[in-house]
mmCIF file of C-alpha atoms and ligand atoms in Angstrom:
data_model
loop_
_atom_site.group_PDB
_atom_site.id
_atom_site.type_symbol
_atom_site.label_atom_id
_atom_site.label_comp_id
_atom_site.label_asym_id
_atom_site.label_seq_id
_atom_site.Cartn_x
_atom_site.Cartn_y
_atom_site.Cartn_z
ATOM 1 C CA MET A 134 0.000 0.000 0.000
ATOM 2 C CA ASN A 135 1.217 3.529 -0.675
ATOM 3 C CA ASP A 136 1.020 6.504 1.712
ATOM 4 C CA PHE A 137 -2.379 7.638 0.458
ATOM 5 C CA GLU A 138 -4.000 4.220 0.802
ATOM 6 C CA GLN A 139 -2.509 3.705 4.247
ATOM 7 C CA THR A 140 -3.844 7.103 5.329
ATOM 8 C CA ILE A 141 -7.335 6.255 4.117
ATOM 9 C CA ASP A 142 -7.136 2.935 5.909
ATOM 10 C CA PHE A 143 -5.975 4.558 9.152
ATOM 11 C CA ILE A 144 -8.735 7.200 9.153
ATOM 12 C CA ARG A 145 -11.418 4.560 8.434
ATOM 13 C CA LYS A 146 -10.204 2.405 11.308
ATOM 14 C CA ARG A 147 -9.985 5.379 13.645
ATOM 15 C CA TYR A 148 -13.555 6.500 12.963
ATOM 16 C CA ASN A 149 -14.689 2.889 12.755
ATOM 17 C CA THR A 150 -17.187 3.340 9.907
ATOM 18 C CA LYS A 151 -17.588 2.291 6.288
ATOM 19 C CA GLY A 152 -19.700 5.420 5.648
ATOM 20 C CA PHE A 153 -18.790 8.997 4.756
ATOM 21 C CA ILE A 154 -16.350 10.649 7.174
ATOM 22 C CA PRO A 155 -16.800 14.449 7.384
ATOM 23 C CA LEU A 156 -14.080 16.931 8.275
ATOM 24 C CA HIS A 157 -15.657 18.134 11.511
ATOM 25 C CA GLU A 158 -19.132 17.310 12.740
ATOM 26 C CA PRO A 159 -20.702 18.491 15.989
ATOM 27 C CA ARG A 160 -21.317 16.201 18.972
ATOM 28 C CA PHE A 161 -24.459 16.646 21.069
ATOM 29 C CA SER A 162 -23.927 14.213 23.883
ATOM 30 C CA GLY A 163 -24.731 16.383 26.905
ATOM 31 C CA ASN A 164 -27.552 18.610 28.143
ATOM 32 C CA GLU A 165 -28.430 20.115 24.735
ATOM 33 C CA LYS A 166 -32.034 18.890 24.567
ATOM 34 C CA LYS A 167 -32.677 19.590 28.249
ATOM 35 C CA TYR A 168 -31.529 23.211 28.059
ATOM 36 C CA LEU A 169 -33.275 23.810 24.740
ATOM 37 C CA SER A 170 -36.624 22.665 26.092
ATOM 38 C CA GLU A 171 -36.065 24.678 29.271
ATOM 39 C CA CYS A 172 -35.486 27.654 27.033
ATOM 40 C CA ILE A 173 -38.655 27.044 25.009
ATOM 41 C CA ASP A 174 -40.726 26.472 28.170
ATOM 42 C CA SER A 175 -39.528 29.806 29.538
ATOM 43 C CA THR A 176 -40.692 31.582 26.308
ATOM 44 C CA PHE A 177 -37.410 33.536 26.382
ATOM 45 C CA VAL A 178 -36.077 32.268 23.065
ATOM 46 C CA SER A 179 -34.779 35.531 21.676
ATOM 47 C CA SER A 180 -31.956 37.864 22.638
ATOM 48 C CA VAL A 181 -32.828 38.184 26.331
ATOM 49 C CA GLY A 182 -32.608 35.235 28.695
ATOM 50 C CA LYS A 183 -30.594 33.453 31.323
ATOM 51 C CA PHE A 184 -28.668 31.231 28.921
ATOM 52 C CA VAL A 185 -27.052 34.188 27.152
ATOM 53 C CA ASP A 186 -25.702 35.510 30.468
ATOM 54 C CA LEU A 187 -24.721 32.030 31.632
ATOM 55 C CA PHE A 188 -22.911 31.251 28.386
ATOM 56 C CA GLU A 189 -20.947 34.515 28.657
ATOM 57 C CA LYS A 190 -20.034 33.685 32.250
ATOM 58 C CA LYS A 191 -18.820 30.219 31.293
ATOM 59 C CA ILE A 192 -16.687 31.617 28.476
ATOM 60 C CA CYS A 193 -15.086 34.019 30.987
ATOM 61 C CA GLU A 194 -14.377 31.176 33.395
ATOM 62 C CA TYR A 195 -12.877 28.970 30.722
ATOM 63 C CA THR A 196 -10.750 31.563 28.923
ATOM 64 C CA GLY A 197 -9.836 33.701 31.915
ATOM 65 C CA ALA A 198 -11.119 36.821 30.138
ATOM 66 C CA ARG A 199 -12.770 39.321 32.484
ATOM 67 C CA TYR A 200 -15.676 40.054 30.128
ATOM 68 C CA ALA A 201 -17.462 38.186 27.350
ATOM 69 C CA VAL A 202 -20.196 39.537 25.081
ATOM 70 C CA ALA A 203 -22.153 37.061 22.943
ATOM 71 C CA ALA A 204 -22.774 37.848 19.290
ATOM 72 C CA VAL A 205 -24.824 36.341 16.491
ATOM 73 C CA ASN A 206 -21.714 34.882 14.823
ATOM 74 C CA GLY A 207 -17.941 35.159 14.780
ATOM 75 C CA THR A 208 -17.865 37.527 11.810
ATOM 76 C CA ALA A 209 -20.138 39.993 13.639
ATOM 77 C CA ALA A 210 -17.894 39.694 16.716
ATOM 78 C CA ILE A 211 -14.871 40.710 14.596
ATOM 79 C CA HIS A 212 -16.807 43.588 13.002
ATOM 80 C CA ILE A 213 -17.774 45.032 16.401
ATOM 81 C CA SER A 214 -14.255 44.497 17.804
ATOM 82 C CA LEU A 215 -12.742 46.455 14.921
ATOM 83 C CA LEU A 216 -15.192 49.328 15.491
ATOM 84 C CA LEU A 217 -14.433 49.299 19.220
ATOM 85 C CA SER A 218 -10.705 49.438 18.636
ATOM 86 C CA GLY A 219 -11.209 52.673 16.717
ATOM 87 C CA VAL A 220 -10.908 51.473 13.118
ATOM 88 C CA LYS A 221 -12.384 54.068 10.774
ATOM 89 C CA LYS A 222 -13.257 54.274 7.090
ATOM 90 C CA ASP A 223 -10.131 54.410 4.881
ATOM 91 C CA ASP A 224 -7.836 53.161 7.657
ATOM 92 C CA GLU A 225 -5.744 50.069 7.123
ATOM 93 C CA VAL A 226 -5.892 46.887 9.186
ATOM 94 C CA ILE A 227 -3.088 44.334 9.142
ATOM 95 C CA SER A 228 -4.017 40.688 8.769
ATOM 96 C CA GLN A 229 -2.644 37.546 7.166
ATOM 97 C CA PRO A 230 -3.280 36.344 3.588
ATOM 98 C CA LEU A 231 -3.843 32.833 4.895
ATOM 99 C CA THR A 232 -7.119 33.030 6.809
ATOM 100 C CA PHE A 233 -10.807 32.306 6.451
ATOM 101 C CA ILE A 234 -12.614 35.018 4.482
ATOM 102 C CA ALA A 235 -14.500 36.300 7.565
ATOM 103 C CA THR A 236 -11.418 38.119 8.883
ATOM 104 C CA ALA A 237 -10.947 40.138 5.695
ATOM 105 C CA ASN A 238 -14.682 40.648 5.163
ATOM 106 C CA ALA A 239 -15.149 42.091 8.653
ATOM 107 C CA ILE A 240 -12.309 44.560 7.995
ATOM 108 C CA SER A 241 -14.119 45.668 4.836
ATOM 109 C CA TYR A 242 -17.427 46.193 6.692
ATOM 110 C CA THR A 243 -15.760 49.058 8.599
ATOM 111 C CA GLY A 244 -14.690 50.754 5.352
ATOM 112 C CA ALA A 245 -11.024 50.034 6.125
ATOM 113 C CA ASN A 246 -8.697 48.099 3.826
ATOM 114 C CA PRO A 247 -6.868 44.931 4.779
ATOM 115 C CA LEU A 248 -3.095 44.827 4.387
ATOM 116 C CA PHE A 249 -1.578 41.365 4.265
ATOM 117 C CA ILE A 250 1.601 40.307 6.102
ATOM 118 C CA ASP A 251 2.962 36.770 5.823
ATOM 119 C CA VAL A 252 2.530 33.898 8.286
ATOM 120 C CA ASP A 253 5.239 31.784 9.925
ATOM 121 C CA LEU A 254 5.757 28.224 8.708
ATOM 122 C CA ASP A 255 5.757 26.785 12.231
ATOM 123 C CA THR A 256 2.455 28.386 13.353
ATOM 124 C CA MET A 257 0.592 29.267 10.108
ATOM 125 C CA GLY A 258 -0.247 32.470 12.017
ATOM 126 C CA LEU A 259 0.945 36.057 11.496
ATOM 127 C CA SER A 260 4.747 36.332 11.540
ATOM 128 C CA PRO A 261 6.032 38.793 14.176
ATOM 129 C CA ASN A 262 9.359 39.071 12.321
ATOM 130 C CA LYS A 263 7.760 40.043 9.055
ATOM 131 C CA LEU A 264 5.353 42.372 10.845
ATOM 132 C CA GLU A 265 8.261 44.178 12.485
ATOM 133 C CA ILE A 266 10.241 44.461 9.248
ATOM 134 C CA PHE A 267 7.225 45.955 7.489
ATOM 135 C CA LEU A 268 6.497 48.465 10.236
ATOM 136 C CA LYS A 269 10.151 49.492 10.528
ATOM 137 C CA GLU A 270 10.740 49.998 6.841
ATOM 138 C CA LYS A 271 7.420 51.069 5.419
ATOM 139 C CA THR A 272 5.626 53.168 8.002
ATOM 140 C CA ILE A 273 6.138 56.438 9.827
ATOM 141 C CA LYS A 274 4.836 57.592 13.197
ATOM 142 C CA LYS A 275 2.894 60.842 13.335
ATOM 143 C CA LYS A 276 1.431 62.690 16.275
ATOM 144 C CA ASN A 277 -2.331 63.132 16.268
ATOM 145 C CA ASN A 278 -2.927 66.779 17.220
ATOM 146 C CA ILE A 279 -6.281 66.082 18.845
ATOM 147 C CA THR A 280 -5.414 63.091 21.021
ATOM 148 C CA GLY A 281 -1.741 63.956 21.455
ATOM 149 C CA LYS A 282 -0.900 60.299 20.775
ATOM 150 C CA PHE A 283 1.204 59.101 17.863
ATOM 151 C CA GLU A 284 -0.256 56.975 15.087
ATOM 152 C CA THR A 285 1.385 54.746 12.495
ATOM 153 C CA TYR A 286 1.015 55.677 8.819
ATOM 154 C CA ASN A 287 1.751 53.553 5.763
ATOM 155 C CA LYS A 288 4.385 55.430 3.690
ATOM 156 C CA GLN A 289 3.066 53.998 0.416
ATOM 157 C CA THR A 290 -0.662 54.674 0.824
ATOM 158 C CA LYS A 291 -0.444 57.499 3.422
ATOM 159 C CA LYS A 292 -3.172 55.771 5.392
ATOM 160 C CA CYS A 293 -3.374 55.218 9.127
ATOM 161 C CA ILE A 294 -2.799 51.632 10.281
ATOM 162 C CA SER A 295 -5.188 51.438 13.198
ATOM 163 C CA ALA A 296 -5.436 47.729 14.013
ATOM 164 C CA CYS A 297 -3.841 44.338 13.523
ATOM 165 C CA ILE A 298 -5.790 41.100 13.548
ATOM 166 C CA PRO A 299 -3.765 37.888 13.559
ATOM 167 C CA MET A 300 -5.583 34.559 13.393
ATOM 168 C CA HIS A 301 -4.784 31.336 15.282
ATOM 169 C CA THR A 302 -4.907 28.991 12.313
ATOM 170 C CA PHE A 303 -6.698 25.654 12.850
ATOM 171 C CA GLY A 304 -6.394 26.295 16.591
ATOM 172 C CA HIS A 305 -2.591 26.572 16.626
ATOM 173 C CA PRO A 306 -1.582 29.715 18.508
ATOM 174 C CA ALA A 307 0.409 32.396 16.681
ATOM 175 C CA LYS A 308 3.400 33.988 18.490
ATOM 176 C CA ILE A 309 0.986 36.363 20.086
ATOM 177 C CA ASP A 310 3.201 37.831 22.837
ATOM 178 C CA GLU A 311 5.748 39.013 20.261
ATOM 179 C CA ILE A 312 2.982 40.363 18.018
ATOM 180 C CA LYS A 313 1.518 42.199 20.998
ATOM 181 C CA ASP A 314 4.839 43.891 21.854
ATOM 182 C CA ILE A 315 5.255 45.076 18.268
ATOM 183 C CA CYS A 316 1.682 46.413 18.071
ATOM 184 C CA ASN A 317 2.224 48.269 21.360
ATOM 185 C CA GLU A 318 5.388 49.864 20.038
ATOM 186 C CA TYR A 319 3.513 51.216 16.993
ATOM 187 C CA ASN A 320 0.284 52.057 18.857
ATOM 188 C CA ILE A 321 -1.728 49.633 16.726
ATOM 189 C CA ALA A 322 -4.754 47.992 18.392
ATOM 190 C CA LEU A 323 -4.453 44.214 18.627
ATOM 191 C CA ILE A 324 -7.523 42.058 18.029
ATOM 192 C CA GLU A 325 -7.149 38.271 17.984
ATOM 193 C CA ASP A 326 -9.285 36.240 15.628
ATOM 194 C CA ALA A 327 -9.546 33.235 17.948
ATOM 195 C CA ALA A 328 -12.535 31.797 16.051
ATOM 196 C CA GLU A 329 -10.741 28.483 15.624
ATOM 197 C CA SER A 330 -8.829 28.361 18.896
ATOM 198 C CA LEU A 331 -11.274 27.954 21.773
ATOM 199 C CA GLY A 332 -9.372 25.587 24.080
ATOM 200 C CA SER A 333 -5.917 26.634 22.793
ATOM 201 C CA PHE A 334 -3.414 28.197 25.146
ATOM 202 C CA TYR A 335 -0.225 30.127 24.428
ATOM 203 C CA LYS A 336 2.217 30.103 27.343
ATOM 204 C CA GLU A 337 -0.638 28.910 29.543
ATOM 205 C CA LYS A 338 -2.860 31.888 28.732
ATOM 206 C CA HIS A 339 -5.922 31.357 26.546
ATOM 207 C CA THR A 340 -5.738 32.615 22.956
ATOM 208 C CA GLY A 341 -7.863 35.719 22.444
ATOM 209 C CA THR A 342 -6.884 37.165 25.842
ATOM 210 C CA TYR A 343 -3.592 38.780 24.755
ATOM 211 C CA GLY A 344 -5.138 41.468 22.575
ATOM 212 C CA LEU A 345 -7.349 44.422 23.438
ATOM 213 C CA LEU A 346 -10.198 42.247 22.174
ATOM 214 C CA GLY A 347 -10.505 38.628 21.053
ATOM 215 C CA THR A 348 -13.234 36.936 19.054
ATOM 216 C CA LEU A 349 -14.620 33.389 19.080
ATOM 217 C CA SER A 350 -16.945 31.491 16.743
ATOM 218 C CA PHE A 351 -19.492 28.774 17.470
ATOM 219 C CA ASN A 352 -20.345 27.937 13.879
ATOM 220 C CA GLY A 353 -21.438 24.354 13.172
ATOM 221 C CA ASN A 354 -17.943 23.177 12.279
ATOM 222 C CA LYS A 355 -16.099 24.732 15.221
ATOM 223 C CA THR A 356 -14.916 22.944 18.398
ATOM 224 C CA ILE A 357 -18.218 23.751 20.140
ATOM 225 C CA THR A 358 -21.295 25.052 18.351
ATOM 226 C CA THR A 359 -24.454 27.052 18.957
ATOM 227 C CA GLY A 360 -25.637 26.507 15.385
ATOM 228 C CA GLY A 361 -24.344 29.977 14.646
ATOM 229 C CA GLY A 362 -22.756 32.234 17.207
ATOM 230 C CA GLY A 363 -19.766 34.213 18.337
ATOM 231 C CA MET A 364 -18.247 35.975 21.328
ATOM 232 C CA ILE A 365 -16.151 39.044 22.021
ATOM 233 C CA ILE A 366 -13.749 38.641 24.949
ATOM 234 C CA THR A 367 -11.817 41.439 26.638
ATOM 235 C CA ASN A 368 -10.404 42.593 29.968
ATOM 236 C CA ASN A 369 -11.557 46.152 29.317
ATOM 237 C CA GLU A 370 -14.809 46.952 31.098
ATOM 238 C CA LYS A 371 -15.621 50.027 29.040
ATOM 239 C CA LEU A 372 -15.178 48.155 25.759
ATOM 240 C CA ALA A 373 -17.241 45.215 27.033
ATOM 241 C CA LYS A 374 -20.127 47.571 27.876
ATOM 242 C CA LEU A 375 -19.864 49.257 24.490
ATOM 243 C CA ALA A 376 -19.771 45.851 22.774
ATOM 244 C CA LYS A 377 -23.040 44.892 24.397
ATOM 245 C CA HIS A 378 -24.534 48.284 23.509
ATOM 246 C CA LEU A 379 -23.488 48.124 19.841
ATOM 247 C CA THR A 380 -24.676 44.527 19.384
ATOM 248 C CA THR A 381 -28.134 45.397 20.756
ATOM 249 C CA GLN A 382 -29.070 48.281 18.409
ATOM 250 C CA ALA A 383 -27.411 50.819 20.733
ATOM 251 C CA LYS A 384 -30.593 51.198 22.722
ATOM 252 C CA VAL A 385 -30.279 53.415 25.774
ATOM 253 C CA PRO A 386 -31.476 51.310 28.723
ATOM 254 C CA HIS A 387 -34.908 52.452 29.887
ATOM 255 C CA LYS A 388 -38.085 50.698 31.049
ATOM 256 C CA TRP A 389 -40.228 51.886 28.133
ATOM 257 C CA ASN A 390 -38.509 54.540 26.025
ATOM 258 C CA TYR A 391 -36.997 53.669 22.678
ATOM 259 C CA VAL A 392 -33.981 55.905 22.337
ATOM 260 C CA HIS A 393 -30.779 54.937 20.544
ATOM 261 C CA ASP A 394 -27.534 56.871 20.639
ATOM 262 C CA PHE A 395 -25.363 55.227 17.938
ATOM 263 C CA ILE A 396 -25.855 53.375 14.682
ATOM 264 C CA GLY A 397 -26.088 49.981 16.343
ATOM 265 C CA TYR A 398 -26.380 46.434 15.088
ATOM 266 C CA ASN A 399 -28.789 43.568 15.622
ATOM 267 C CA TYR A 400 -25.936 41.223 16.486
ATOM 268 C CA ARG A 401 -27.014 39.714 19.817
ATOM 269 C CA LEU A 402 -26.949 35.925 20.228
ATOM 270 C CA THR A 403 -30.353 34.342 20.875
ATOM 271 C CA ASN A 404 -31.169 32.569 24.126
ATOM 272 C CA LEU A 405 -31.945 29.407 22.107
ATOM 273 C CA ALA A 406 -28.455 29.396 20.612
ATOM 274 C CA ALA A 407 -26.913 30.174 23.993
ATOM 275 C CA ALA A 408 -28.778 27.232 25.586
ATOM 276 C CA LEU A 409 -26.987 24.995 23.094
ATOM 277 C CA GLY A 410 -23.738 26.816 23.897
ATOM 278 C CA VAL A 411 -24.021 26.187 27.651
ATOM 279 C CA ALA A 412 -24.587 22.472 27.048
ATOM 280 C CA GLN A 413 -21.636 22.395 24.654
ATOM 281 C CA ILE A 414 -19.148 24.243 26.827
ATOM 282 C CA GLU A 415 -19.842 21.770 29.655
ATOM 283 C CA GLN A 416 -18.320 19.161 27.340
ATOM 284 C CA LEU A 417 -15.419 21.279 26.092
ATOM 285 C CA PRO A 418 -12.690 19.704 28.301
ATOM 286 C CA LYS A 419 -13.814 16.258 27.124
ATOM 287 C CA PHE A 420 -13.833 17.395 23.472
ATOM 288 C CA ILE A 421 -10.328 18.876 23.741
ATOM 289 C CA LYS A 422 -9.016 15.717 25.356
ATOM 290 C CA SER A 423 -10.426 13.603 22.542
ATOM 291 C CA LYS A 424 -9.102 15.959 19.858
ATOM 292 C CA ARG A 425 -5.597 16.007 21.354
ATOM 293 C CA LYS A 426 -5.622 12.213 21.620
ATOM 294 C CA LEU A 427 -6.597 11.903 17.963
ATOM 295 C CA ALA A 428 -3.795 14.333 17.027
ATOM 296 C CA GLN A 429 -1.296 12.153 18.944
ATOM 297 C CA GLU A 430 -2.477 9.129 17.003
ATOM 298 C CA TYR A 431 -2.104 11.008 13.734
ATOM 299 C CA ILE A 432 1.420 12.055 14.817
ATOM 300 C CA SER A 433 2.478 8.447 15.436
ATOM 301 C CA PHE A 434 0.873 7.293 12.204
ATOM 302 C CA PHE A 435 2.383 9.984 9.965
ATOM 303 C CA ASN A 436 5.828 9.510 11.568
ATOM 304 C CA SER A 437 6.420 6.576 9.274
ATOM 305 C CA SER A 438 4.727 8.145 6.260
ATOM 306 C CA GLY A 439 5.922 10.379 3.425
ATOM 307 C CA ILE A 440 3.216 12.867 4.422
ATOM 308 C CA THR A 441 4.052 15.527 7.054
ATOM 309 C CA PHE A 442 1.610 16.100 9.918
ATOM 310 C CA PHE A 443 1.383 19.667 11.255
ATOM 311 C CA LYS A 444 2.199 19.608 15.003
ATOM 312 C CA GLU A 445 1.356 22.236 17.598
ATOM 313 C CA PRO A 446 3.995 24.999 17.770
ATOM 314 C CA LYS A 447 6.346 25.512 20.725
ATOM 315 C CA ASN A 448 5.140 27.131 23.977
ATOM 316 C CA CYS A 449 1.536 26.227 23.506
ATOM 317 C CA GLU A 450 -1.232 23.759 23.888
ATOM 318 C CA SER A 451 -3.423 23.564 20.806
ATOM 319 C CA ASN A 452 -7.025 22.396 20.572
ATOM 320 C CA TYR A 453 -6.155 20.697 17.247
ATOM 321 C CA TRP A 454 -9.452 21.990 15.878
ATOM 322 C CA LEU A 455 -8.678 20.874 12.328
ATOM 323 C CA ASN A 456 -5.784 18.495 11.811
ATOM 324 C CA ALA A 457 -3.585 19.361 8.862
ATOM 325 C CA VAL A 458 -0.998 17.604 6.728
ATOM 326 C CA LEU A 459 1.524 18.935 4.230
ATOM 327 C CA LEU A 460 1.925 17.226 0.863
ATOM 328 C CA LYS A 461 5.127 17.493 -1.193
ATOM 329 C CA ASN A 462 3.750 19.908 -3.773
ATOM 330 C CA ARG A 463 0.516 21.123 -5.371
ATOM 331 C CA LYS A 464 0.281 18.118 -7.702
ATOM 332 C CA GLU A 465 0.607 15.648 -4.810
ATOM 333 C CA ARG A 466 -1.906 17.711 -2.851
ATOM 334 C CA ASP A 467 -4.454 17.482 -5.652
ATOM 335 C CA LEU A 468 -3.920 13.725 -5.983
ATOM 336 C CA PHE A 469 -4.415 13.312 -2.231
ATOM 337 C CA LEU A 470 -7.621 15.395 -2.289
ATOM 338 C CA GLU A 471 -8.920 13.410 -5.264
ATOM 339 C CA LYS A 472 -8.122 10.032 -3.720
ATOM 340 C CA THR A 473 -9.461 10.675 -0.190
ATOM 341 C CA ASN A 474 -12.659 12.444 -1.268
ATOM 342 C CA SER A 475 -13.442 9.737 -3.845
ATOM 343 C CA LYS A 476 -13.191 7.187 -1.008
ATOM 344 C CA GLY A 477 -15.722 9.025 1.174
ATOM 345 C CA ILE A 478 -13.175 10.679 3.432
ATOM 346 C CA MET A 479 -13.613 14.416 3.472
ATOM 347 C CA THR A 480 -10.404 16.402 3.085
ATOM 348 C CA ARG A 481 -10.022 20.032 2.070
ATOM 349 C CA PRO A 482 -7.225 22.323 0.916
ATOM 350 C CA ILE A 483 -6.454 25.401 2.999
ATOM 351 C CA TRP A 484 -8.237 28.608 1.933
ATOM 352 C CA GLU A 485 -7.211 30.452 -1.221
ATOM 353 C CA LEU A 486 -4.987 33.383 -0.248
ATOM 354 C CA MET A 487 -7.004 36.546 0.452
ATOM 355 C CA ASN A 488 -4.920 38.678 -1.947
ATOM 356 C CA ARG A 489 -5.803 36.327 -4.821
ATOM 357 C CA LEU A 490 -9.558 36.889 -4.405
ATOM 358 C CA PRO A 491 -11.182 39.507 -6.663
ATOM 359 C CA MET A 492 -12.319 41.740 -3.754
ATOM 360 C CA PHE A 493 -8.855 41.964 -2.229
ATOM 361 C CA LYS A 494 -6.585 41.769 -5.262
ATOM 362 C CA ASN A 495 -5.668 45.448 -5.007
ATOM 363 C CA CYS A 496 -4.774 45.307 -1.318
ATOM 364 C CA GLN A 497 -1.162 45.809 -0.333
ATOM 365 C CA VAL A 498 0.744 42.539 0.219
ATOM 366 C CA GLU A 499 4.272 42.182 1.448
ATOM 367 C CA ASN A 500 6.568 39.214 0.808
ATOM 368 C CA ILE A 501 4.295 36.212 1.425
ATOM 369 C CA ASP A 502 6.593 33.290 0.549
ATOM 370 C CA ASN A 503 5.407 31.184 3.487
ATOM 371 C CA SER A 504 1.717 31.645 2.710
ATOM 372 C CA GLU A 505 2.401 30.758 -0.929
ATOM 373 C CA PHE A 506 4.293 27.644 0.154
ATOM 374 C CA LEU A 507 1.525 26.514 2.514
ATOM 375 C CA VAL A 508 -1.396 27.182 0.182
ATOM 376 C CA ASP A 509 0.009 24.639 -2.297
ATOM 377 C CA ARG A 510 0.519 21.919 0.308
ATOM 378 C CA VAL A 511 -1.788 22.060 3.325
ATOM 379 C CA VAL A 512 -4.808 19.767 3.508
ATOM 380 C CA ASN A 513 -7.198 19.306 6.427
ATOM 381 C CA ILE A 514 -8.101 15.770 7.385
ATOM 382 C CA PRO A 515 -11.022 14.467 9.510
ATOM 383 C CA SER A 516 -10.929 15.919 13.024
ATOM 384 C CA SER A 517 -14.325 15.351 14.666
ATOM 385 C CA VAL A 518 -14.411 14.368 18.319
ATOM 386 C CA ILE A 519 -14.465 10.578 18.593
HETATM 387 C C1 PLP B 629 -15.200 30.449 11.670
HETATM 388 C C2 PLP B 629 -14.314 31.625 11.530
HETATM 389 C C3 PLP B 629 -14.774 32.943 11.741
HETATM 390 C C4 PLP B 629 -16.175 33.307 12.117
HETATM 391 O O1 PLP B 629 -17.114 32.660 11.401
HETATM 392 P P1 PLP B 629 -18.689 32.700 11.722
HETATM 393 O O2 PLP B 629 -19.186 31.626 10.803
HETATM 394 O O3 PLP B 629 -19.157 34.053 11.355
HETATM 395 O O4 PLP B 629 -18.930 32.379 13.159
HETATM 396 C C5 PLP B 629 -13.855 33.971 11.661
HETATM 397 N N1 PLP B 629 -12.573 33.757 11.383
HETATM 398 C C6 PLP B 629 -12.094 32.516 11.178
HETATM 399 C C7 PLP B 629 -10.638 32.350 10.910
HETATM 400 C C8 PLP B 629 -12.938 31.407 11.227
HETATM 401 O O5 PLP B 629 -12.446 30.190 11.013
#
C-alpha cells in the first residue's frame, strides 16, 4: 500500500465506519435537549434570557477573560471588535493572507482596507518578524494633534494603520506575545481572531486574551457550536459595555422609552443558541481531550509516512481543531484530495490566499513566501471528536 492508501485505511479504522467521514461534525452528547426545552418552556427564546448571560459567564471562566459579550456569529464579533478598537473608514488593518474570508470581510465592513503580512511556517499564524520588518521599513509615526498620541502611517498609501488582527490557524496559537509587543510599540490595536482556537493556550494563557479584544466562533464546524454564534472577549470593562450596547441596536437602557444613541447592530446571540452553547461548553474539556488524543495518534501514524503532519507549535497547547498535513507539492496535494474524497473521506485544501480573491486583489501585500508555500501543500483531514 502507498502513503495515500494507508492514510485512508488509518482514518477509516480510527472512525470505525464504512460510511462517509466528514471533516468536523458536531457532537451533542450532553444537556443540549434539556436546556433547549427549558429555554422554550420559559418563552425567552430571543436575545434576552438566562442562557445568554450564563454562556458569557462560562466563556469568561474557561478563557480567563474578564468580560465576554455574545454575538450572532464570529464575523459579527470581529466587526464590532474592529469598530471598538477605533478602526475608521479608509484606515488600514493588518491581517494575514492565509485566513478564512470572515477576517478580511469584517475589515471591509468598517470601510477600512486589509493589508496582508505573511505567516510563519511553524504556526501558520501572522509572523512577528515580518510584521516588524514591514512596520520598521514602510511606516512612519505621526502625532495626532487632537489626542496627542502618535499613530502609524503607511508610507506607500499614506493611510493610518489602526489595528492588527492575527488569526490562530486551525487552533494553533500564533506567536501572540511578540505580536503584541510590536503592536504596542507602533500604537496599533491588537484584536485576535480566535474563532478556531477555543481551548488553545499560548504560554498557559488562553488565545484571544492577549489582545485588546478577542473573538470566538461557534459555527457548526467549530470545536463547540451554537448553530451559529460568536463571542467578544476582553479585559476592558468600558469596551465590554460598548460591545453589548453596539450589538443590541445601541438602545439606551430604559423601562419603556426607545432611544438609541449610535448606529447599532442587531448582532445579539439568541437565548436558544446560547442554551446549546451552555450544554456544549460543559463538554469542552472532554472534546479537547479527545481531539488532542486523535492528534497524537495522527502524529504516530504519519511519523512513518511520506506525508508531514502539522504539530502544535512551541510554547503552547493547541485544541487541534482541524488536523492538517503537508503534501510534497501542489500536484501531490491534488492527488491526495482526489483520492481521499473519492473514497468518502472528506479532506479540504487550505483557503485560497485573500490577496488572490477579486475583492482583495488590489490590497497591499508584502513578501508572502510562506503563505504561498503553505497554500500549495496544506490539507485538512477528519478531526471530529471521537
Ligand atoms: C469560523 C471563523 C470565523 C467566524 O465565522 P462565523 O461563521 O461568522 O462564526 C472567523 N474567522 C475565522 C478564521 C474562522 O475560522
